[in-house]
Coordinates of C-alpha atoms and ligand atoms in Angstrom, one line a residue:
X1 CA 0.0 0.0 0.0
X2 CA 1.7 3.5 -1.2
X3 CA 2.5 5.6 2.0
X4 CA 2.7 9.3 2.1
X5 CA 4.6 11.6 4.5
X6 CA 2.0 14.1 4.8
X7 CA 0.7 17.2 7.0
X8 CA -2.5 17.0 8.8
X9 CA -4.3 19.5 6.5
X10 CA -2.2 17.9 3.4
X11 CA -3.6 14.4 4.5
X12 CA -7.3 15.7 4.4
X13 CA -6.6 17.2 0.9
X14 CA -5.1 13.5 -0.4
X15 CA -8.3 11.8 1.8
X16 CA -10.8 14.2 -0.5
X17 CA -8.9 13.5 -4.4
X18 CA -8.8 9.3 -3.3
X19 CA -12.5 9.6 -2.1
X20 CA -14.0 11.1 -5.1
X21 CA -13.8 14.3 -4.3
X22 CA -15.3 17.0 -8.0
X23 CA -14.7 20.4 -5.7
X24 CA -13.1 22.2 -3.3
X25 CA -14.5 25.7 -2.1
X26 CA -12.1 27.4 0.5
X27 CA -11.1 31.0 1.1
X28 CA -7.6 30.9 2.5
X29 CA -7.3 31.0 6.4
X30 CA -4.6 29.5 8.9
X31 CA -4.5 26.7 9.7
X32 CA -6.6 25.4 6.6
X33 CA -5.1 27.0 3.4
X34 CA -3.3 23.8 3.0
X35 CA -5.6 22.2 1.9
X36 CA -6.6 23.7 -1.1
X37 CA -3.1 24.1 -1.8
X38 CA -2.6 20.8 -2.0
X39 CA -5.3 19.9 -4.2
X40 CA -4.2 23.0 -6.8
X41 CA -0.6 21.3 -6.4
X42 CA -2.3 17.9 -7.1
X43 CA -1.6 16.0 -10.6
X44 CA -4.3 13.7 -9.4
X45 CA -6.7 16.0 -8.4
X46 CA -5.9 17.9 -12.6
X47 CA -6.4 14.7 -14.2
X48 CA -9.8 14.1 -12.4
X49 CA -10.8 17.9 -13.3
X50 CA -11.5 18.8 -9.4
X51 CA -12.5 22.3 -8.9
X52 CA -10.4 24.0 -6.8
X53 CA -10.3 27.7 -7.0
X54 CA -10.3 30.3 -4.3
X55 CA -14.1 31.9 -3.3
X56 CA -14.3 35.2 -2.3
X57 CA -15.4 34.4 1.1
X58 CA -16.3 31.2 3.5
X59 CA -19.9 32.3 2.7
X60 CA -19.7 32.0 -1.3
X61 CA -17.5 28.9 -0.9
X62 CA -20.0 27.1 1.5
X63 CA -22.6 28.0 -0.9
X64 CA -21.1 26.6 -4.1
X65 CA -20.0 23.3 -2.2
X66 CA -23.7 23.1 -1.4
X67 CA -24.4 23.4 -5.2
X68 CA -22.0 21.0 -6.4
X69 CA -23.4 18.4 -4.1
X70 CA -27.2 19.2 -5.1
X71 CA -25.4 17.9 -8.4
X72 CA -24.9 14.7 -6.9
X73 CA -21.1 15.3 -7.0
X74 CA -18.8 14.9 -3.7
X75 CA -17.8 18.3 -2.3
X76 CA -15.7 20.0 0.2
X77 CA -15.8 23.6 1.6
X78 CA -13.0 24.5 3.9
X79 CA -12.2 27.2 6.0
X80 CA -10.9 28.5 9.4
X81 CA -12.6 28.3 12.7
X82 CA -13.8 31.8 12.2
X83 CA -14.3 31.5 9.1
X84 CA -17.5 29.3 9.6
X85 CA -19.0 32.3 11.2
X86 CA -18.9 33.9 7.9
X87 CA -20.1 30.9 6.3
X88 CA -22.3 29.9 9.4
X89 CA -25.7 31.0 7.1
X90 CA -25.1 28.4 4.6
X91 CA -23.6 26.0 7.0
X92 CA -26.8 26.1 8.9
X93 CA -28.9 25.9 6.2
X94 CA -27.2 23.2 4.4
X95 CA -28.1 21.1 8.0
X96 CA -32.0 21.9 6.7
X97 CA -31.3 21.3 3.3
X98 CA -29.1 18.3 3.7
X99 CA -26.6 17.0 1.3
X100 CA -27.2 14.9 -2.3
X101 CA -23.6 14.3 -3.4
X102 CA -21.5 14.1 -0.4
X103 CA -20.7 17.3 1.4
X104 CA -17.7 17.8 3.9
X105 CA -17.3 20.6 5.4
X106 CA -13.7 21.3 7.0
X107 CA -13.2 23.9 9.9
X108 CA -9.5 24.5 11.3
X109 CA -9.5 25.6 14.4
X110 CA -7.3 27.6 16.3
X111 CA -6.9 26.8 20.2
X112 CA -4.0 29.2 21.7
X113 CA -4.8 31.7 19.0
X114 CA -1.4 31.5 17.1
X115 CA -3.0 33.3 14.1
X116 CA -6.6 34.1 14.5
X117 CA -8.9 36.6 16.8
X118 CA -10.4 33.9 19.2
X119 CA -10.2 30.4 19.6
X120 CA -13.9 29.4 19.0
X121 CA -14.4 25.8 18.9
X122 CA -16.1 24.4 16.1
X123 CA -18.0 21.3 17.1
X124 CA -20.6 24.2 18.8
X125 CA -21.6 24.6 14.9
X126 CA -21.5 21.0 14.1
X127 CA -23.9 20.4 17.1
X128 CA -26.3 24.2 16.5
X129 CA -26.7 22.7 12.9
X130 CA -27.5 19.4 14.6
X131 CA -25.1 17.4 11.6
X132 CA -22.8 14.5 12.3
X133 CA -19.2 15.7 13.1
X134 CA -15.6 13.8 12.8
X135 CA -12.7 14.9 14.5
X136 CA -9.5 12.9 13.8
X137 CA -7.0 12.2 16.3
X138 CA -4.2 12.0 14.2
X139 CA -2.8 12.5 10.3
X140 CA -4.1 8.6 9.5
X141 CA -7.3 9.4 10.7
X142 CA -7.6 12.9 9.0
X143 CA -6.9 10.7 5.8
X144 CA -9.9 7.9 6.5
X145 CA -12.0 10.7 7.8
X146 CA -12.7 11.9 4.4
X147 CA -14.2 8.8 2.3
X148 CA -15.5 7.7 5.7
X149 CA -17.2 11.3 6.2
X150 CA -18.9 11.4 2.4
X151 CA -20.0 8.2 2.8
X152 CA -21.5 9.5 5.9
X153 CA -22.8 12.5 4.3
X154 CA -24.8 10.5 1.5
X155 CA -25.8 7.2 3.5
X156 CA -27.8 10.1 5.4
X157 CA -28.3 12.7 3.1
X158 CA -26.8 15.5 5.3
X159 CA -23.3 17.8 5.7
X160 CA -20.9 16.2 7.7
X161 CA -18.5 18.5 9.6
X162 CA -14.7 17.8 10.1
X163 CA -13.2 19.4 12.8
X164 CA -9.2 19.8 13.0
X165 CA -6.8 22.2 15.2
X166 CA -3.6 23.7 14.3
X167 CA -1.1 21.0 15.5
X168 CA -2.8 18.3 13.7
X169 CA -3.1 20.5 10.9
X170 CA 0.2 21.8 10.7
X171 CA 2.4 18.4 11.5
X172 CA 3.3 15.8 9.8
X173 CA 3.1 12.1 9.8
X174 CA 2.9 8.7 7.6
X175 CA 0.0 8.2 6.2
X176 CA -1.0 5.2 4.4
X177 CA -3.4 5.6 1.4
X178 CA -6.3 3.5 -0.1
X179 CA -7.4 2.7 -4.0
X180 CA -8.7 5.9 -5.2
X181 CA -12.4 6.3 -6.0
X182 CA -13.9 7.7 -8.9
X183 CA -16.4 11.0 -8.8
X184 CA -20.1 10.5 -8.8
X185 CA -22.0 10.9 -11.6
X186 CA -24.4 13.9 -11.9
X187 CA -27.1 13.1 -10.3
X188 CA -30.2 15.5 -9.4
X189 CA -31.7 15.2 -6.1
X190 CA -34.6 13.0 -6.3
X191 CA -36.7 15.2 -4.0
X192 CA -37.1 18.6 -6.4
X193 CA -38.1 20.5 -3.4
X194 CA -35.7 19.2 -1.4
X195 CA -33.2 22.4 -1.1
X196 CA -36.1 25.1 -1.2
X197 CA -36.7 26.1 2.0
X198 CA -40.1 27.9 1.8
X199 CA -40.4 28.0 4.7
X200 CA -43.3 24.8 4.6
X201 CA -40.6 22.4 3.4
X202 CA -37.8 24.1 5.9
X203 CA -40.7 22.3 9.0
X204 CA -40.9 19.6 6.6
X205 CA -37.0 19.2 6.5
X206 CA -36.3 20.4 9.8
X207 CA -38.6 17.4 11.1
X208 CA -36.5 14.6 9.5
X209 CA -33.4 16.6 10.1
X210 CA -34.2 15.6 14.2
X211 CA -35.6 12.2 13.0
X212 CA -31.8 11.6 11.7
X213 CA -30.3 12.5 15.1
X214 CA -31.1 8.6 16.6
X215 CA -29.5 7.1 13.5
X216 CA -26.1 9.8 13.7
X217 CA -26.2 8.9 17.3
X218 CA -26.3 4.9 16.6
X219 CA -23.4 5.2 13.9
X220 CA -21.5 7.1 16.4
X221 CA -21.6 4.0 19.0
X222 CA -20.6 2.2 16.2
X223 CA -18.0 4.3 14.3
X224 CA -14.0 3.3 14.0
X225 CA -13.4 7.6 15.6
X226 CA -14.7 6.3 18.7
X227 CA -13.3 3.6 20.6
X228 CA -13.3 2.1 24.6
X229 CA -10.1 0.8 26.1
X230 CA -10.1 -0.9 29.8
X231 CA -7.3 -0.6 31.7
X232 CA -7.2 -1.7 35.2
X233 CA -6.6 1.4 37.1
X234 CA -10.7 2.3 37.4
X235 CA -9.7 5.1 40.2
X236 CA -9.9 7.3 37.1
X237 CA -11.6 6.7 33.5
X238 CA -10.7 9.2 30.8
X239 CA -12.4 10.5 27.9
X240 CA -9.8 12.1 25.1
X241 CA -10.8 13.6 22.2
X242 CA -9.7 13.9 19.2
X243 CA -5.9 14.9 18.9
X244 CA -6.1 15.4 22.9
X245 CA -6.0 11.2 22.5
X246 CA -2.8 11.6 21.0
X247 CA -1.3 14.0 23.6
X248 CA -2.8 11.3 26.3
X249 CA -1.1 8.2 24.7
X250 CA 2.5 10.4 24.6
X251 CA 2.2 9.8 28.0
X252 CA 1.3 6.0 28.2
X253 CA 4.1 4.8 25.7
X254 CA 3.5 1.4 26.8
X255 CA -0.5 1.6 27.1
X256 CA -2.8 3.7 29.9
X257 CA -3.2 1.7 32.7
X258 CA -7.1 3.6 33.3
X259 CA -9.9 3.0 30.9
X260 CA -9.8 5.3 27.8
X261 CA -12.9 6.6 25.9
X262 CA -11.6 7.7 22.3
X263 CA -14.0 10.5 21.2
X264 CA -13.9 11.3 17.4
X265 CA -17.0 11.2 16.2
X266 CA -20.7 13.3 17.1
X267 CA -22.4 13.2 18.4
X268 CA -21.3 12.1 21.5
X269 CA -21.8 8.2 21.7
X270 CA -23.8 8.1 25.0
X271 CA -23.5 4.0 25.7
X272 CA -19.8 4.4 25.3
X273 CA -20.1 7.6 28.2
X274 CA -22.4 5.6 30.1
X275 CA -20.2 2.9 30.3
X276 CA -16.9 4.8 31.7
X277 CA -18.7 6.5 34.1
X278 CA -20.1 3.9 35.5
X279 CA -16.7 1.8 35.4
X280 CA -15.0 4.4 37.0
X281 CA -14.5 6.8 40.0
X282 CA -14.3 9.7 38.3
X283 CA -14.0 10.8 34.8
X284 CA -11.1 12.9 33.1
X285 CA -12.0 15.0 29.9
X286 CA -9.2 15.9 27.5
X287 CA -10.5 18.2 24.7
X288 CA -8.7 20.3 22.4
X289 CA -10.5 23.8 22.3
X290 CA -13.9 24.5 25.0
X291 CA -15.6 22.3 27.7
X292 CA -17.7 21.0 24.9
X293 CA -18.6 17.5 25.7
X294 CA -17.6 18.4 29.8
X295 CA -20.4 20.4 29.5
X296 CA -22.8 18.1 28.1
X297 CA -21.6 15.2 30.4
X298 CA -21.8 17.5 33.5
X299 CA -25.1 19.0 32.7
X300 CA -26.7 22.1 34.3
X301 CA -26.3 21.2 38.1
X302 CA -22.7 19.7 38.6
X303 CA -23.1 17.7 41.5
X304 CA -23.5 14.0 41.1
X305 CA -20.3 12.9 39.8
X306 CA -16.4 13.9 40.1
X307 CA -15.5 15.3 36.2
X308 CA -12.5 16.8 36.0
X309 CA -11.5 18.8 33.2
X310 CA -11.3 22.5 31.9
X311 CA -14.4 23.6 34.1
X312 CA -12.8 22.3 37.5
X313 CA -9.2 23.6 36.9
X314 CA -7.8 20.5 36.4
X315 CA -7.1 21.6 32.5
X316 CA -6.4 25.0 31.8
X317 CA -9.9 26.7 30.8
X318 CA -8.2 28.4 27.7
X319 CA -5.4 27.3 25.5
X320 CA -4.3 24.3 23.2
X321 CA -3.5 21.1 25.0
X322 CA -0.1 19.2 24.6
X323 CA 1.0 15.9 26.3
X324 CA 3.1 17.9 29.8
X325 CA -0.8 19.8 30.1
X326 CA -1.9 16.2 30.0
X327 CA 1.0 14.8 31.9
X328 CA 0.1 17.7 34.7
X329 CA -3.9 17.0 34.6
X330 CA -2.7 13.3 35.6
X331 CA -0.9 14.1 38.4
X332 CA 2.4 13.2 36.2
X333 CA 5.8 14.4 36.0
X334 CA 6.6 16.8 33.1
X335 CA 9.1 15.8 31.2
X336 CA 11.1 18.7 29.6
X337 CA 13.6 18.8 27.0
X338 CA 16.8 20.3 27.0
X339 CA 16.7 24.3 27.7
X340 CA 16.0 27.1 24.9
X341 CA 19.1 27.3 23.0
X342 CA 20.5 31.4 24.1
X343 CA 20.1 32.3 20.3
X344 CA 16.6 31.6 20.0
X345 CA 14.7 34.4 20.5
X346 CA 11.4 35.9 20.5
X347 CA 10.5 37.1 17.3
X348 CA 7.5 39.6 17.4
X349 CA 5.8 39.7 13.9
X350 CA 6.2 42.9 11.6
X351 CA 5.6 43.5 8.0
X352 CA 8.1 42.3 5.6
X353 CA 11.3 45.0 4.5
X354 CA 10.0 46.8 1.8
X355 CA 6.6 46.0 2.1
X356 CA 3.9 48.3 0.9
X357 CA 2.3 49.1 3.6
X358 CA 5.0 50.5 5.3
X359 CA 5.0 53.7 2.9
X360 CA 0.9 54.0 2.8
X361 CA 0.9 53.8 6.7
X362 CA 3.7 56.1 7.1
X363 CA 1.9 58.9 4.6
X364 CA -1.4 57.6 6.5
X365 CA 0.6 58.5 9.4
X366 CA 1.8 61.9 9.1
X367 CA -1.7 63.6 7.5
X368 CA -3.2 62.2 11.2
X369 CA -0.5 63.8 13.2
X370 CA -2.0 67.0 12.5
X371 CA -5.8 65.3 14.0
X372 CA -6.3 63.6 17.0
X373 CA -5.4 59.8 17.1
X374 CA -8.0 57.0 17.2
X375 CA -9.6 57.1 14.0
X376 CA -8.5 54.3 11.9
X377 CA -10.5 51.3 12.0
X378 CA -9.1 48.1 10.2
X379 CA -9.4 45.2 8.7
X380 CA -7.6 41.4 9.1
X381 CA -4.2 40.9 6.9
X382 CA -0.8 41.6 7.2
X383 CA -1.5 45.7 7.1
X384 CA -2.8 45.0 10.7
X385 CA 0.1 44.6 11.7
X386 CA 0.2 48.7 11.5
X387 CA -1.1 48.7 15.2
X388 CA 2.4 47.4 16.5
X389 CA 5.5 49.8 17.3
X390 CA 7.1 51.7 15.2
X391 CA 3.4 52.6 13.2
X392 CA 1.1 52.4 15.9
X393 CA -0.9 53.7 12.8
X394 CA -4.6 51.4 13.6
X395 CA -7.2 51.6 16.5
X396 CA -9.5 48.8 15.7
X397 CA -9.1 45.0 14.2
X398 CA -12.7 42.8 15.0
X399 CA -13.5 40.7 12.0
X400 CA -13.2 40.5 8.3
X401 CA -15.0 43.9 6.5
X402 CA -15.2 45.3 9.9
X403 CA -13.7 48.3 9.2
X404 CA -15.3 49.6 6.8
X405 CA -18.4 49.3 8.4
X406 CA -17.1 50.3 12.0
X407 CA -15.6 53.7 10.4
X408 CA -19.4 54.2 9.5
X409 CA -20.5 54.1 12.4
X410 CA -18.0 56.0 14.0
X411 CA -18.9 58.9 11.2
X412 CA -22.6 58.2 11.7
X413 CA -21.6 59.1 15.3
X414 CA -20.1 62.6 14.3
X415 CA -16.3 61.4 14.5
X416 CA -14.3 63.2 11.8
X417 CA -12.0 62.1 10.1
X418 CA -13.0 58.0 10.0
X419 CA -10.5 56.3 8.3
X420 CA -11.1 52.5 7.0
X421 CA -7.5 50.3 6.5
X422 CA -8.8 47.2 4.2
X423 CA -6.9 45.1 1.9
X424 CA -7.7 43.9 -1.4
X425 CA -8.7 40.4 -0.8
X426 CA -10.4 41.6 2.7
X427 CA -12.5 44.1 0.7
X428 CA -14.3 41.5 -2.0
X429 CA -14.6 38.9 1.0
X430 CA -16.5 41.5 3.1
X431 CA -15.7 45.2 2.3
X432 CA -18.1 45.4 -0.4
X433 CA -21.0 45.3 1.0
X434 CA -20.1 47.4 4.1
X435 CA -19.2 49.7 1.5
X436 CA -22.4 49.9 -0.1
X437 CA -24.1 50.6 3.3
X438 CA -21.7 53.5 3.3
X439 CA -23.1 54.6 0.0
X440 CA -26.1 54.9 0.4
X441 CA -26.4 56.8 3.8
X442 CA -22.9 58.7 2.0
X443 CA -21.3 58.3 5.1
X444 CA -18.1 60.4 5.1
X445 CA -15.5 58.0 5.1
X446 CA -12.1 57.4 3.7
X447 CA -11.3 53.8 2.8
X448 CA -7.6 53.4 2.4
X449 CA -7.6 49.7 0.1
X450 CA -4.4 48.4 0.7
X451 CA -3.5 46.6 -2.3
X452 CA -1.0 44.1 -2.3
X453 CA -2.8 42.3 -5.5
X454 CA -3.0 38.9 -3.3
X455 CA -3.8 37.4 -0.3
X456 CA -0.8 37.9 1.1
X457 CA -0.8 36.9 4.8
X458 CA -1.8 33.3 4.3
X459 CA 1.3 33.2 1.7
X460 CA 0.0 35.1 -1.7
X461 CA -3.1 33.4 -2.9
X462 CA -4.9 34.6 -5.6
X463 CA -7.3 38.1 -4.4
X464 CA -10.8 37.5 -6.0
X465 CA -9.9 41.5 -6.6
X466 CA -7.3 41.5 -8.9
X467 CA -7.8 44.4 -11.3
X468 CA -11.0 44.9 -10.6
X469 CA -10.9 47.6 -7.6
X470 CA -11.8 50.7 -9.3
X471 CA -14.8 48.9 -11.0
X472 CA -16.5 47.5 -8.2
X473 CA -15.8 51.0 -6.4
X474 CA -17.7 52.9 -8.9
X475 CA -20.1 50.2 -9.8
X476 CA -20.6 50.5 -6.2
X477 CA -21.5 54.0 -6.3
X478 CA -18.5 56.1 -5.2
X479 CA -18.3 59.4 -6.9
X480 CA -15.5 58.5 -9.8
X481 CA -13.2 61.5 -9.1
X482 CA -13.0 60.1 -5.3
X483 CA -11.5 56.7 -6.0
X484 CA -8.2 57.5 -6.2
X485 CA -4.9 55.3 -7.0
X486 CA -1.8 56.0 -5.6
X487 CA 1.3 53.6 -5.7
X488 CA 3.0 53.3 -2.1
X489 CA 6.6 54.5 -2.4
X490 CA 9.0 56.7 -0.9
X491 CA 9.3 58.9 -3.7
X492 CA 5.7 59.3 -3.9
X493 CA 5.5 60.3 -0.1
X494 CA 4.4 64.1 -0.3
X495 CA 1.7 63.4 -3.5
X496 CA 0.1 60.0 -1.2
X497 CA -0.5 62.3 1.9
X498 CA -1.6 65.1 -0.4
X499 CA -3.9 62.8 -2.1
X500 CA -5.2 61.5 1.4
X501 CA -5.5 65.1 3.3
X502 CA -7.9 65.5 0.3
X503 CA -9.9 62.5 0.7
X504 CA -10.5 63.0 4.4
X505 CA -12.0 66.4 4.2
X506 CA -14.6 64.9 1.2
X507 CA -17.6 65.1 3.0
X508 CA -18.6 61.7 1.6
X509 CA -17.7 58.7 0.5
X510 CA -14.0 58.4 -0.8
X511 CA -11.6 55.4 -1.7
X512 CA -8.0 55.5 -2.2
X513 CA -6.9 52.6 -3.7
X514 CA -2.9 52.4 -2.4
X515 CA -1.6 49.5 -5.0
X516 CA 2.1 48.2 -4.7
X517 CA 2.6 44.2 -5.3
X518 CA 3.3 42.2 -2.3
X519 CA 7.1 41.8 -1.7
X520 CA 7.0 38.0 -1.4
X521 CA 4.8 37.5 -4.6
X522 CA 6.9 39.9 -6.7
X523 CA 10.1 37.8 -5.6
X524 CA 8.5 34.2 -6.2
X525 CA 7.1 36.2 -10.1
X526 CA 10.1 37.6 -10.5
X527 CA 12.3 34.0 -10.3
X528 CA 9.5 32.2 -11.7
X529 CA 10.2 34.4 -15.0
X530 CA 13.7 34.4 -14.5
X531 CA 13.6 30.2 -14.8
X532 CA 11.0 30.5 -17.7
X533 CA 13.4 32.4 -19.6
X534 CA 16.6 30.0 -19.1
Ligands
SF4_1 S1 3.8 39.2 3.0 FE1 3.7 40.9 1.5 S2 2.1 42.2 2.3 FE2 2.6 40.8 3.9 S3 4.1 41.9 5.2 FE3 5.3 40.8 3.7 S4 5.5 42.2 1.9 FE4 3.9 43.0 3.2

């Protein structure tokens, strides 16, 4: 059997292509934008003719995976954990809808928050839009989870969710792969009223949506993600779940010695639960991300059994897991490697030498010095970086498109001047229609559109943007002499803050488009044509 050494996200990308996979939707976000990478990268996945183009936003690419399953065709949408609030409309929907074609949908979460706003845990979706959920523990399973999640999806017409976190996403292992499957045929869903949801069939689907959640239950209690393992030490039982079952087993080298409840699939399997706690003294929940199942298990009043787990103390309440937090939960030593090497150090992050943004926030900059400070609200990308030292140039950073629509409200509320930072890619995933709301109250606000002509923070995708700025701007309905284009460069330093002083004082809506490639991109372009022309 051909083995691969493969990355956790890489490993769900290879489990889609050798399942059947005709599509993935994704816009990029750590930890997930591996995944779609891979399947661009994939000769596999070009021979089949799998779709796997970047959507504007989680929304749009939920949406079209939707579509391409109501063709009877297996599809994936993937996206960060916060990215599922942006697509949390469809994803809802979808669970009312259900599936024809197979339809996986992949959140990456982010415990620890190494690159994200919050570290939201997913599975409260999977269980809100009442669908079946996987969560692997390891690279294998990430692999198995995929053919064994569409199959999922179509044996009970429904969206299954796969849940990941940043170390299994972002580590590698060996990971053994089956005979490839073909795609499905096209098939229309034999119910034509299936996905409208009037909202007569929405009571109609909504009904057998809950009539499912016996049989999701019943494959749970009988699905290879979850697994019981006695041990003889029944002074403690302990549930692990997911890649938290890893992190536990790092510490039993030579097997647990307590009886182990292996949680990977949901919902919950509550023979499995009933079984441990009645085996055992008291229960121990490892979970990557929130209390989710300790909740559940505990219930409202807390009193009849000892649980220990995030809620007690005995696991940090915030945080990613790793096997010395597991080690300490047990009552373990911690074993710890050799000390930090002296020339390791901290490295805070900060935008790239010569990167664009350094000029537009430096002319940004010097026009404000003349205001008070606190008026620039912005957006998610590397430009936010603008808030650390030496810029200090940006007040606010909440979620994608936020700025523009924050600065509006600030203005609505009589603050002059409201400046909005947003990048290219950040604008057509959810500037645009914060900027329409702008319009049409003519809100007097400056957008600054930072445009590095890619996605440059997850590692230069391709912006849904890409030449098209000034059109949707005016198509949008700002006045055509107040989008303005500027190009961020030194030399250009006294015309950009020129050009901005006069923006600010428009008593309406105004862009300024400030458009300088991406260092990073311009290097890989540059020796990409430098190879193309030996
Ligand atoms: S990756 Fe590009 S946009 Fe981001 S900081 Fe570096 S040069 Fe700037």
């Amino acid at each position: 059997m051909k083995r691969m050494l493969l990355l956790g996200d890489e490993a769900i990308a290879q489990g889609a292509i050798d399942a059947g996979l005709s599509g993935v939707y994704a816009y990029p976000g750590t930890p997930s934008t591996e995944i779609t990478e891979y399947i661009q990268r994939s000769k596999a996945a070009r021979e089949r003719g799998v779709h796997s183009d970047w959507s504007a936003n989680e929304k749009t690419a939920m949406e079209a995976a939707l579509g391409m399953s109501y063709a009877g065709k297996r599809a994936m949408a993937c996206m960060k954990h916060v990215g599922l609030n942006v697509a949390a409309d469809g994803f809802i929907n979808a669970g009312i809808t259900g599936a024809n074609g197979g339809l996986i949908v992949v959140a990456a979460d982010d415990p620890s928050m190494h690159s994200s706003q919050n570290e939201q845990d997913s599975r409260f979706y999977g269980k809100f839009a009442l669908i079946p959920m996987i969560e692997p523990a390891d690279q294998q399973e990430a692999y198995h989870a995929m053919s064994y999640g569409f199959d999922l999806s179509e044996k009970f017409g429904t969206p299954v969710l796969v849940r990941i976190t940043t170390r299994l996403a972002h580590s590698r292992s060996g990971v053994e792969l089956r005979e490839p499957r073909d795609a499905n045929a096209l098939t229309l869903p034999q119910d034509k009223r299936q996905f409208v949801l009037l909202p007569s069939i929405a009571r109609r689907n909504y009904q057998s949506l809950l009539g499912k959640q016996a049989g999701f239950e019943e494959d749970s209690e009988q699905s290879p993600f979850n697994s019981y393992t006695e041990g003889p030490d029944r002074t403690l039982g302990i549930i692990a779940c997911g890649i938290a079952h890893n992190y536990l087993m790092e510490n039993f080298q030579d097997g647990c010695p307590h009886p182990v409840l292996k949680i990977g699939q949901y919902p919950a399997p509550r023979n499995m639960i009933r079984t441990i706690l009645k085996s055992c003294d008291k229960v121990l929940i490892l979970e990557d991300g929130a209390p989710f199942l300790e909740e559940q298990i505990r219930g409202l009043l807390d009193e009849s059994y000892a649980i220990l787990g995030r809620l007690d103390g005995t696991v940090p309440r915030a945080g990613e897991l790793n096997p010395n937090i597991v080690a300490t939960a047990l009552g373990r030593t911690v074993e710890t490697g050799k000390p930090k090497a002296e020339i390791v150090k901290p490295r805070p992050p900060e935008l790239c030498p010569g990167c664009p943004h350094i000029d537009s926030y430096n002319a940004l900059n010097e026009v404000l010095r003349e205001l008070e400070p606190g008026r620039v609200f912005s957006d998610i990308g590397c430009y936010t970086l603008g808030a650390l030292e030496p810029f200090n140039a940006i007040n606010t950073c909440v979620d994608m498109g936020a700025s523009i629509t924050m600065a509006k409200g600030a203005a609505d509320a009589g603050l002059f001047p409201a400046v909005a930072v947003i990048g290219d890619s950040t604008f057509t995933h959810s500037g645009m229609t914060g900027l329409l709301d702008a319009i049409i109250e003519n809100s007097p606000i400056t957008v600054m559109i930072v445009d590095n002509e890619t996605t440059g923070m997850t590692g230069g995708q391709t912006s849904s943007a890409r030449g098209k700025l000034e059109d949707i701007c005016i198509g949008l309905g700002v006045p055509k002499d107040h989008v303005r284009v500027v190009e961020p460069l030194k030399k250009n330093h006294d015309d950009n803050m020129r050009v901005i002083k006069e923006e600010l004082y428009y008593e309406g809506v105004s862009v300024i488009i400030e458009r300088r490639e991406c260092i990073q991109t311009l290097k890989i372009s540059k020796m990409l044509e430098k190879e193309a022309a030996k």
